[in-house]
Amino acid sequence: MITVPVELGARGYGVTVGPGARHGLAALIGELLPGAGRAAIVTQEAVPVEVDPGVPFEVHTVPPGEGAKSLATVELLCRGFARAGLSRADVVVAVGGGVVTDLAGFAAASFHRGTAYVNVATTLLAQVDAAIGGKTGVNLPEGKNLVGAFWQPRAVVCDTDVLASLPPREWASGRGEMAKYAFLGGGTPDATLLDLDLPEQVARCAAIKARVVAADEREGDRRMVLNYGHTLAHALEASAFDGPDGGGLRHGEAVAVGLVFAALLARRLGRIGDDRVSLHRRVVDGFGLSAELPSGSSAGRLVEFMARDKKAHHNLTFVLDGPDGPETVRGVGVSDVMATLAEMGAKP
Ligand code: GLY
């Protein structure tokens, strides 16, 4: 088992990664929260993972999909916690992917003005990204993640055994986020992440995320590098282009395209050379992902979505590779963005 520390002083915690890690949950809760007499497990019907928190518990099930990330669901959860008699000394345990950890984390942040929670991440994407970092929250009809709180979990458990049942597209989505971490490890980016076995890959990604979060817990600046590849990815998701199977791109699949786009844009701006662009392609390809824009993509339409992306604080802002690795670059010209999209085969 590998434990990756998230060094945030009194709010610090460990990310435990490895096959069978979920079986250590009861001991973890016993050690970290000796006063907890009860747990509320938050999960979804479709999550085939059972856990034992080591104290009496009730299970609170939330509906599938991003639509469940609402204030209405948080109210239902908190009312369920109250009916179950959950006290401030008790613990919420999120068992699922990013929707569950965002929801349960925000409900825990709000319940009794702050109740401890532990994330048991059951998707690859949650294990390498969504379950770590303490950003919790829900969507409003006006926009995604508009209501939330920074509320760190007391522990994150990444049992790599549970990933065996993930559908192929869920794997692909997680791998897209993993590909991002190949470039965020500091020093010269390389492709060695590809050579590790799965628990080591997850732990390496978690360690990179932990380092970035520890340096900038509340997303002042540095943490924005975690959005590497995401500006185009969010635009692709928002414009809902159909993928080859007509189902649209999953988040991580869109990130993979966004990484190669970011590399081409960085080269156009003279920040990196051909070797780094090739490395981006090699990593994306090595994770079994496509770097192609969906057919019929329109550069103008994508630029419109990119300018609206809340993560692009100033039009147009990107995280771009350079001599010191990826960093936030503001004021990128629309013509360079359009030209890069054209280079990838987009129509005007
Ligand atoms: N919960 C995801 C993050 O904090 O980045």
mmCIF file of C-alpha atoms and ligand atoms in Angstrom:
data_model
loop_
_atom_site.group_PDB
_atom_site.id
_atom_site.type_symbol
_atom_site.label_atom_id
_atom_site.label_comp_id
_atom_site.label_asym_id
_atom_site.label_seq_id
_atom_site.Cartn_x
_atom_site.Cartn_y
_atom_site.Cartn_z
ATOM 1 C CA MET A 1 0.000 0.000 0.000
ATOM 2 C CA ILE A 2 1.282 3.482 -0.812
ATOM 3 C CA THR A 3 0.274 6.482 1.299
ATOM 4 C CA VAL A 4 0.703 9.861 -0.340
ATOM 5 C CA PRO A 5 0.659 12.810 2.077
ATOM 6 C CA VAL A 6 -1.289 15.968 1.293
ATOM 7 C CA GLU A 7 0.721 18.422 3.356
ATOM 8 C CA LEU A 8 -1.704 21.009 4.612
ATOM 9 C CA GLY A 9 -0.704 21.261 8.260
ATOM 10 C CA ALA A 10 -3.697 20.683 10.531
ATOM 11 C CA ARG A 11 -5.841 20.005 7.451
ATOM 12 C CA GLY A 12 -3.352 17.517 6.013
ATOM 13 C CA TYR A 13 -4.253 13.902 5.224
ATOM 14 C CA GLY A 14 -3.098 10.809 3.428
ATOM 15 C CA VAL A 15 -4.174 9.270 0.128
ATOM 16 C CA THR A 16 -3.916 5.494 0.496
ATOM 17 C CA VAL A 17 -3.436 3.741 -2.828
ATOM 18 C CA GLY A 18 -3.283 0.044 -3.617
ATOM 19 C CA PRO A 19 -5.175 -3.168 -4.257
ATOM 20 C CA GLY A 20 -7.630 -3.821 -1.422
ATOM 21 C CA ALA A 21 -7.122 -0.364 0.161
ATOM 22 C CA ARG A 22 -10.840 -0.107 0.979
ATOM 23 C CA HIS A 23 -10.470 -2.899 3.528
ATOM 24 C CA GLY A 24 -8.377 -0.554 5.678
ATOM 25 C CA LEU A 25 -11.225 1.961 6.008
ATOM 26 C CA ALA A 26 -12.422 0.886 9.470
ATOM 27 C CA ALA A 27 -8.899 1.039 10.909
ATOM 28 C CA LEU A 28 -8.325 4.434 9.270
ATOM 29 C CA ILE A 29 -11.516 5.897 10.737
ATOM 30 C CA GLY A 30 -10.769 4.336 14.132
ATOM 31 C CA GLU A 31 -7.343 5.956 14.126
ATOM 32 C CA LEU A 32 -8.225 9.361 12.671
ATOM 33 C CA LEU A 33 -11.644 9.874 14.227
ATOM 34 C CA PRO A 34 -11.743 7.941 17.477
ATOM 35 C CA GLY A 35 -14.786 9.952 18.603
ATOM 36 C CA ALA A 36 -16.891 8.904 15.603
ATOM 37 C CA GLY A 37 -19.724 6.672 16.739
ATOM 38 C CA ARG A 38 -21.625 6.568 13.456
ATOM 39 C CA ALA A 39 -21.075 7.015 9.725
ATOM 40 C CA ALA A 40 -23.175 8.196 6.802
ATOM 41 C CA ILE A 41 -22.147 6.481 3.583
ATOM 42 C CA VAL A 42 -23.006 8.498 0.473
ATOM 43 C CA THR A 43 -22.996 6.545 -2.760
ATOM 44 C CA GLN A 44 -24.934 5.718 -5.946
ATOM 45 C CA GLU A 45 -26.958 2.612 -6.858
ATOM 46 C CA ALA A 46 -24.568 1.835 -9.694
ATOM 47 C CA VAL A 47 -21.404 1.870 -7.567
ATOM 48 C CA PRO A 48 -20.621 -1.808 -6.946
ATOM 49 C CA VAL A 49 -18.401 -1.188 -3.931
ATOM 50 C CA GLU A 50 -19.269 -1.983 -0.344
ATOM 51 C CA VAL A 51 -17.242 -0.612 2.530
ATOM 52 C CA ASP A 52 -17.131 -1.143 6.263
ATOM 53 C CA PRO A 53 -16.500 2.082 8.189
ATOM 54 C CA GLY A 54 -16.132 0.148 11.450
ATOM 55 C CA VAL A 55 -19.003 1.986 13.178
ATOM 56 C CA PRO A 56 -22.790 1.726 12.722
ATOM 57 C CA PHE A 57 -23.807 3.359 9.446
ATOM 58 C CA GLU A 58 -26.660 4.248 7.109
ATOM 59 C CA VAL A 59 -26.368 4.390 3.341
ATOM 60 C CA HIS A 60 -27.597 7.514 1.511
ATOM 61 C CA THR A 61 -27.960 7.011 -2.217
ATOM 62 C CA VAL A 62 -27.805 9.889 -4.680
ATOM 63 C CA PRO A 63 -29.060 9.727 -8.282
ATOM 64 C CA PRO A 64 -26.657 9.107 -11.182
ATOM 65 C CA GLY A 65 -25.123 11.816 -13.329
ATOM 66 C CA GLU A 66 -24.030 15.407 -13.068
ATOM 67 C CA GLY A 67 -27.697 16.412 -12.602
ATOM 68 C CA ALA A 68 -27.516 15.080 -9.034
ATOM 69 C CA LYS A 69 -24.972 17.753 -8.135
ATOM 70 C CA SER A 70 -27.603 20.189 -6.881
ATOM 71 C CA LEU A 71 -28.514 22.045 -3.714
ATOM 72 C CA ALA A 72 -31.669 19.927 -3.616
ATOM 73 C CA THR A 73 -29.560 16.760 -3.276
ATOM 74 C CA VAL A 74 -27.450 18.384 -0.556
ATOM 75 C CA GLU A 75 -30.646 19.214 1.340
ATOM 76 C CA LEU A 76 -31.837 15.607 1.003
ATOM 77 C CA LEU A 77 -28.473 14.308 2.207
ATOM 78 C CA CYS A 78 -28.298 16.659 5.205
ATOM 79 C CA ARG A 79 -31.869 15.809 6.186
ATOM 80 C CA GLY A 80 -30.963 12.125 5.950
ATOM 81 C CA PHE A 81 -27.899 12.723 8.133
ATOM 82 C CA ALA A 82 -30.052 14.545 10.691
ATOM 83 C CA ARG A 83 -32.680 11.776 10.766
ATOM 84 C CA ALA A 84 -29.901 9.226 11.257
ATOM 85 C CA GLY A 85 -28.676 11.230 14.258
ATOM 86 C CA LEU A 86 -25.274 12.034 12.775
ATOM 87 C CA SER A 87 -23.377 14.330 15.150
ATOM 88 C CA ARG A 88 -20.471 16.652 14.455
ATOM 89 C CA ALA A 89 -18.106 14.011 15.867
ATOM 90 C CA ASP A 90 -19.265 11.428 13.315
ATOM 91 C CA VAL A 91 -18.109 10.888 9.767
ATOM 92 C CA VAL A 92 -19.453 11.049 6.226
ATOM 93 C CA VAL A 93 -17.951 8.479 3.855
ATOM 94 C CA ALA A 94 -18.229 9.190 0.117
ATOM 95 C CA VAL A 95 -18.032 6.037 -1.997
ATOM 96 C CA GLY A 96 -18.009 6.798 -5.701
ATOM 97 C CA GLY A 97 -16.663 9.051 -8.437
ATOM 98 C CA GLY A 98 -16.374 12.815 -8.640
ATOM 99 C CA VAL A 99 -20.114 13.519 -8.461
ATOM 100 C CA VAL A 100 -20.380 11.617 -5.175
ATOM 101 C CA THR A 101 -17.215 13.080 -3.618
ATOM 102 C CA ASP A 102 -18.193 16.657 -4.612
ATOM 103 C CA LEU A 103 -21.701 16.218 -3.216
ATOM 104 C CA ALA A 104 -20.826 14.339 -0.046
ATOM 105 C CA GLY A 105 -17.916 16.693 0.631
ATOM 106 C CA PHE A 106 -20.146 19.750 0.350
ATOM 107 C CA ALA A 107 -22.885 18.160 2.462
ATOM 108 C CA ALA A 108 -20.209 17.326 5.080
ATOM 109 C CA ALA A 109 -18.831 20.881 4.913
ATOM 110 C CA SER A 110 -22.324 22.234 5.595
ATOM 111 C CA PHE A 111 -23.724 19.705 8.065
ATOM 112 C CA HIS A 112 -23.212 21.006 11.623
ATOM 113 C CA ARG A 113 -21.042 23.679 9.920
ATOM 114 C CA GLY A 114 -18.393 21.090 9.172
ATOM 115 C CA THR A 115 -18.353 17.337 9.704
ATOM 116 C CA ALA A 116 -15.415 15.091 8.881
ATOM 117 C CA TYR A 117 -15.519 13.087 5.653
ATOM 118 C CA VAL A 118 -13.468 10.408 3.972
ATOM 119 C CA ASN A 119 -13.436 9.760 0.223
ATOM 120 C CA VAL A 120 -13.366 6.193 -1.078
ATOM 121 C CA ALA A 121 -12.766 6.930 -4.765
ATOM 122 C CA THR A 122 -14.121 4.256 -7.088
ATOM 123 C CA THR A 123 -13.286 5.672 -10.525
ATOM 124 C CA LEU A 124 -9.846 6.239 -11.987
ATOM 125 C CA LEU A 125 -10.673 9.899 -12.518
ATOM 126 C CA ALA A 126 -11.660 10.332 -8.873
ATOM 127 C CA GLN A 127 -8.586 8.452 -7.645
ATOM 128 C CA VAL A 128 -6.127 10.609 -9.541
ATOM 129 C CA ASP A 129 -7.984 13.886 -9.326
ATOM 130 C CA ALA A 130 -11.527 14.530 -8.080
ATOM 131 C CA ALA A 131 -11.316 12.965 -4.615
ATOM 132 C CA ILE A 132 -8.171 14.887 -3.643
ATOM 133 C CA GLY A 133 -7.924 18.594 -2.952
ATOM 134 C CA GLY A 134 -10.922 19.649 -0.907
ATOM 135 C CA LYS A 135 -12.872 21.529 -3.563
ATOM 136 C CA THR A 136 -16.458 20.437 -2.976
ATOM 137 C CA GLY A 137 -19.655 21.776 -4.419
ATOM 138 C CA VAL A 138 -22.715 21.599 -6.615
ATOM 139 C CA ASN A 139 -24.030 23.140 -9.824
ATOM 140 C CA LEU A 140 -26.679 25.798 -10.334
ATOM 141 C CA PRO A 141 -28.782 26.148 -13.485
ATOM 142 C CA GLU A 142 -26.575 29.227 -14.095
ATOM 143 C CA GLY A 143 -23.300 27.284 -14.117
ATOM 144 C CA LYS A 144 -21.223 24.355 -12.900
ATOM 145 C CA ASN A 145 -19.713 24.266 -9.401
ATOM 146 C CA LEU A 146 -21.001 27.743 -8.553
ATOM 147 C CA VAL A 147 -21.791 26.837 -4.933
ATOM 148 C CA GLY A 148 -19.262 25.010 -2.819
ATOM 149 C CA ALA A 149 -16.615 25.069 -0.146
ATOM 150 C CA PHE A 150 -12.985 24.215 0.351
ATOM 151 C CA TRP A 151 -13.326 21.375 2.836
ATOM 152 C CA GLN A 152 -10.543 18.834 2.955
ATOM 153 C CA PRO A 153 -11.328 15.146 3.500
ATOM 154 C CA ARG A 154 -9.693 13.464 6.504
ATOM 155 C CA ALA A 155 -8.427 10.683 4.247
ATOM 156 C CA VAL A 156 -8.715 9.473 0.663
ATOM 157 C CA VAL A 157 -8.799 5.762 -0.123
ATOM 158 C CA CYS A 158 -7.965 4.622 -3.665
ATOM 159 C CA ASP A 159 -8.523 0.879 -3.962
ATOM 160 C CA THR A 160 -7.182 -0.057 -7.374
ATOM 161 C CA ASP A 161 -9.026 -3.409 -7.250
ATOM 162 C CA VAL A 162 -12.377 -1.672 -7.637
ATOM 163 C CA LEU A 163 -11.312 -0.216 -10.987
ATOM 164 C CA ALA A 164 -11.551 -3.650 -12.620
ATOM 165 C CA SER A 165 -15.298 -3.205 -13.113
ATOM 166 C CA LEU A 166 -15.053 0.221 -14.754
ATOM 167 C CA PRO A 167 -16.525 0.480 -18.268
ATOM 168 C CA PRO A 168 -13.924 1.204 -21.011
ATOM 169 C CA ARG A 169 -14.984 4.813 -21.488
ATOM 170 C CA GLU A 170 -14.588 5.464 -17.749
ATOM 171 C CA TRP A 171 -11.057 4.108 -17.990
ATOM 172 C CA ALA A 172 -10.394 6.380 -20.933
ATOM 173 C CA SER A 173 -11.699 9.332 -18.992
ATOM 174 C CA GLY A 174 -9.388 8.636 -16.061
ATOM 175 C CA ARG A 175 -6.444 8.095 -18.363
ATOM 176 C CA GLY A 176 -6.965 11.555 -19.877
ATOM 177 C CA GLU A 177 -6.420 13.109 -16.457
ATOM 178 C CA MET A 178 -3.438 10.812 -15.910
ATOM 179 C CA ALA A 179 -1.892 11.998 -19.177
ATOM 180 C CA LYS A 180 -2.096 15.550 -17.810
ATOM 181 C CA TYR A 181 0.034 14.578 -14.810
ATOM 182 C CA ALA A 182 2.850 13.389 -17.056
ATOM 183 C CA PHE A 183 3.528 17.108 -17.608
ATOM 184 C CA LEU A 184 2.930 18.442 -14.099
ATOM 185 C CA GLY A 185 5.569 16.496 -12.190
ATOM 186 C CA GLY A 186 8.183 19.255 -12.299
ATOM 187 C CA GLY A 187 11.529 19.000 -14.030
ATOM 188 C CA THR A 188 11.646 17.843 -17.608
ATOM 189 C CA PRO A 189 8.397 16.179 -18.629
ATOM 190 C CA ASP A 190 8.857 12.569 -19.586
ATOM 191 C CA ALA A 191 6.762 9.554 -20.440
ATOM 192 C CA THR A 192 7.834 7.297 -17.541
ATOM 193 C CA LEU A 193 4.363 7.477 -15.986
ATOM 194 C CA LEU A 194 3.360 5.114 -18.789
ATOM 195 C CA ASP A 195 5.833 2.475 -17.603
ATOM 196 C CA LEU A 196 4.520 2.165 -14.034
ATOM 197 C CA ASP A 197 1.962 -0.369 -12.883
ATOM 198 C CA LEU A 198 -1.511 0.900 -12.069
ATOM 199 C CA PRO A 199 -1.186 1.501 -8.296
ATOM 200 C CA GLU A 200 2.108 3.315 -8.874
ATOM 201 C CA GLN A 201 0.573 5.392 -11.651
ATOM 202 C CA VAL A 202 -2.347 6.376 -9.408
ATOM 203 C CA ALA A 203 0.012 7.162 -6.525
ATOM 204 C CA ARG A 204 2.312 9.225 -8.777
ATOM 205 C CA CYS A 205 -0.642 11.270 -10.048
ATOM 206 C CA ALA A 206 -2.038 11.676 -6.523
ATOM 207 C CA ALA A 207 1.371 12.865 -5.324
ATOM 208 C CA ILE A 208 1.559 15.496 -8.048
ATOM 209 C CA LYS A 209 -1.964 16.683 -7.272
ATOM 210 C CA ALA A 210 -1.140 16.711 -3.544
ATOM 211 C CA ARG A 211 1.942 18.852 -4.149
ATOM 212 C CA VAL A 212 0.032 21.402 -6.206
ATOM 213 C CA VAL A 213 -2.843 21.550 -3.683
ATOM 214 C CA ALA A 214 -0.403 21.942 -0.784
ATOM 215 C CA ALA A 215 1.232 24.874 -2.579
ATOM 216 C CA ASP A 216 -2.056 26.639 -3.312
ATOM 217 C CA GLU A 217 -4.957 25.166 -1.372
ATOM 218 C CA ARG A 218 -7.513 27.782 -2.381
ATOM 219 C CA GLU A 219 -6.616 28.111 -6.056
ATOM 220 C CA GLY A 220 -4.921 31.497 -5.917
ATOM 221 C CA ASP A 221 -2.746 30.794 -8.933
ATOM 222 C CA ARG A 222 -0.454 27.726 -9.004
ATOM 223 C CA ARG A 223 -3.356 25.310 -8.634
ATOM 224 C CA MET A 224 -4.621 26.489 -12.007
ATOM 225 C CA VAL A 225 -1.970 24.268 -13.651
ATOM 226 C CA LEU A 226 -4.289 21.385 -12.777
ATOM 227 C CA ASN A 227 -6.437 22.773 -15.586
ATOM 228 C CA TYR A 228 -3.759 21.836 -18.122
ATOM 229 C CA GLY A 229 -5.593 20.747 -21.272
ATOM 230 C CA HIS A 230 -8.915 21.771 -19.762
ATOM 231 C CA THR A 231 -9.725 25.025 -21.558
ATOM 232 C CA LEU A 232 -10.311 23.287 -24.877
ATOM 233 C CA ALA A 233 -11.683 20.223 -23.054
ATOM 234 C CA HIS A 234 -14.409 22.262 -21.369
ATOM 235 C CA ALA A 235 -15.238 23.916 -24.691
ATOM 236 C CA LEU A 236 -15.520 20.512 -26.363
ATOM 237 C CA GLU A 237 -17.744 19.226 -23.565
ATOM 238 C CA ALA A 238 -19.880 22.360 -23.570
ATOM 239 C CA SER A 239 -20.365 22.382 -27.301
ATOM 240 C CA ALA A 240 -21.294 18.701 -27.070
ATOM 241 C CA PHE A 241 -19.799 17.558 -30.318
ATOM 242 C CA ASP A 242 -20.599 13.961 -30.993
ATOM 243 C CA GLY A 243 -17.710 11.552 -30.709
ATOM 244 C CA PRO A 244 -17.185 8.651 -33.065
ATOM 245 C CA ASP A 245 -19.838 6.615 -31.270
ATOM 246 C CA GLY A 246 -22.242 9.510 -31.127
ATOM 247 C CA GLY A 247 -22.014 9.626 -27.340
ATOM 248 C CA GLY A 248 -19.853 12.735 -26.988
ATOM 249 C CA LEU A 249 -16.455 12.933 -25.399
ATOM 250 C CA ARG A 250 -15.951 11.986 -21.764
ATOM 251 C CA HIS A 251 -14.120 14.528 -19.653
ATOM 252 C CA GLY A 252 -10.719 12.834 -19.764
ATOM 253 C CA GLU A 253 -11.049 12.068 -23.463
ATOM 254 C CA ALA A 254 -11.602 15.779 -24.052
ATOM 255 C CA VAL A 255 -8.595 16.580 -21.829
ATOM 256 C CA ALA A 256 -6.405 14.352 -24.033
ATOM 257 C CA VAL A 257 -7.361 16.399 -27.105
ATOM 258 C CA GLY A 258 -6.860 19.558 -25.043
ATOM 259 C CA LEU A 259 -3.318 18.547 -24.065
ATOM 260 C CA VAL A 260 -2.195 18.138 -27.662
ATOM 261 C CA PHE A 261 -3.943 21.373 -28.619
ATOM 262 C CA ALA A 262 -2.133 23.160 -25.762
ATOM 263 C CA ALA A 263 1.190 21.764 -26.960
ATOM 264 C CA LEU A 264 0.570 22.928 -30.534
ATOM 265 C CA LEU A 265 -0.464 26.360 -29.274
ATOM 266 C CA ALA A 266 2.645 26.566 -27.073
ATOM 267 C CA ARG A 267 4.816 25.700 -30.077
ATOM 268 C CA ARG A 268 3.075 28.342 -32.182
ATOM 269 C CA LEU A 269 3.867 30.889 -29.462
ATOM 270 C CA GLY A 270 7.522 29.815 -29.446
ATOM 271 C CA ARG A 271 7.358 28.375 -25.921
ATOM 272 C CA ILE A 272 8.321 24.797 -26.820
ATOM 273 C CA GLY A 273 9.763 22.902 -29.758
ATOM 274 C CA ASP A 274 8.731 19.899 -31.843
ATOM 275 C CA ASP A 275 10.182 17.455 -29.277
ATOM 276 C CA ARG A 276 7.710 18.528 -26.591
ATOM 277 C CA VAL A 277 4.801 18.392 -29.039
ATOM 278 C CA SER A 278 5.849 14.832 -29.931
ATOM 279 C CA LEU A 279 6.037 13.951 -26.240
ATOM 280 C CA HIS A 280 2.462 15.157 -25.740
ATOM 281 C CA ARG A 281 1.321 13.012 -28.650
ATOM 282 C CA ARG A 282 3.291 10.034 -27.356
ATOM 283 C CA VAL A 283 1.821 10.269 -23.861
ATOM 284 C CA VAL A 284 -1.745 10.704 -25.106
ATOM 285 C CA ASP A 285 -1.287 7.829 -27.517
ATOM 286 C CA GLY A 286 0.431 5.715 -24.826
ATOM 287 C CA PHE A 287 -2.648 6.083 -22.638
ATOM 288 C CA GLY A 288 -4.707 4.781 -25.567
ATOM 289 C CA LEU A 289 -6.412 8.100 -26.233
ATOM 290 C CA SER A 290 -7.124 10.048 -29.402
ATOM 291 C CA ALA A 291 -5.758 13.541 -29.967
ATOM 292 C CA GLU A 292 -8.195 14.213 -32.816
ATOM 293 C CA LEU A 293 -10.830 16.915 -32.679
ATOM 294 C CA PRO A 294 -14.307 15.471 -33.257
ATOM 295 C CA SER A 295 -15.151 15.739 -36.946
ATOM 296 C CA GLY A 296 -17.044 18.877 -37.852
ATOM 297 C CA SER A 297 -15.507 20.915 -35.017
ATOM 298 C CA SER A 298 -15.731 24.634 -35.649
ATOM 299 C CA ALA A 299 -12.831 26.788 -34.457
ATOM 300 C CA GLY A 300 -15.057 29.862 -34.064
ATOM 301 C CA ARG A 301 -17.575 28.015 -31.946
ATOM 302 C CA LEU A 302 -14.876 26.473 -29.757
ATOM 303 C CA VAL A 303 -13.252 29.875 -29.204
ATOM 304 C CA GLU A 304 -16.645 31.226 -28.129
ATOM 305 C CA PHE A 305 -16.955 28.484 -25.523
ATOM 306 C CA MET A 306 -13.354 28.939 -24.389
ATOM 307 C CA ALA A 307 -13.896 32.627 -23.769
ATOM 308 C CA ARG A 308 -16.906 31.808 -21.609
ATOM 309 C CA ASP A 309 -15.159 29.136 -19.565
ATOM 310 C CA LYS A 310 -15.104 30.343 -15.978
ATOM 311 C CA LYS A 311 -11.589 28.930 -15.597
ATOM 312 C CA ALA A 312 -10.356 31.317 -18.271
ATOM 313 C CA HIS A 313 -10.261 34.382 -16.050
ATOM 314 C CA HIS A 314 -9.136 36.655 -18.843
ATOM 315 C CA ASN A 315 -9.851 36.020 -22.474
ATOM 316 C CA LEU A 316 -8.047 33.926 -23.545
ATOM 317 C CA THR A 317 -6.096 32.258 -20.782
ATOM 318 C CA PHE A 318 -4.405 28.881 -21.114
ATOM 319 C CA VAL A 319 -2.072 26.690 -19.162
ATOM 320 C CA LEU A 320 0.795 26.234 -21.604
ATOM 321 C CA ASP A 321 4.026 24.277 -21.535
ATOM 322 C CA GLY A 322 7.274 26.211 -21.671
ATOM 323 C CA PRO A 323 10.906 26.063 -20.556
ATOM 324 C CA ASP A 324 9.764 25.843 -16.899
ATOM 325 C CA GLY A 325 6.918 23.423 -17.568
ATOM 326 C CA PRO A 326 3.207 24.267 -17.788
ATOM 327 C CA GLU A 327 2.160 27.655 -16.399
ATOM 328 C CA THR A 328 -0.740 30.051 -16.747
ATOM 329 C CA VAL A 329 -0.432 32.288 -19.810
ATOM 330 C CA ARG A 330 -2.845 35.210 -20.160
ATOM 331 C CA GLY A 331 -3.751 37.298 -23.158
ATOM 332 C CA VAL A 332 -3.262 34.648 -25.860
ATOM 333 C CA GLY A 333 -4.424 36.041 -29.222
ATOM 334 C CA VAL A 334 -7.580 34.606 -30.743
ATOM 335 C CA SER A 335 -5.846 34.363 -34.129
ATOM 336 C CA ASP A 336 -3.204 31.997 -32.685
ATOM 337 C CA VAL A 337 -5.921 29.882 -31.106
ATOM 338 C CA MET A 338 -7.902 29.755 -34.356
ATOM 339 C CA ALA A 339 -4.779 28.861 -36.334
ATOM 340 C CA THR A 340 -3.935 26.047 -33.903
ATOM 341 C CA LEU A 341 -7.443 24.642 -34.135
ATOM 342 C CA ALA A 342 -7.179 24.808 -37.941
ATOM 343 C CA GLU A 343 -3.858 22.922 -37.682
ATOM 344 C CA MET A 344 -5.843 20.202 -35.880
ATOM 345 C CA GLY A 345 -8.362 20.079 -38.706
ATOM 346 C CA ALA A 346 -11.129 22.334 -37.394
ATOM 347 C CA LYS A 347 -13.170 24.257 -39.919
ATOM 348 C CA PRO A 348 -13.382 28.038 -39.416
HETATM 349 N N1 GLY B 1 -12.109 17.970 -5.303
HETATM 350 C C1 GLY B 1 -11.243 18.216 -6.362
HETATM 351 C C2 GLY B 1 -10.223 19.234 -6.057
HETATM 352 O O1 GLY B 1 -10.162 19.747 -4.970
HETATM 353 O O2 GLY B 1 -9.438 19.586 -6.932
#
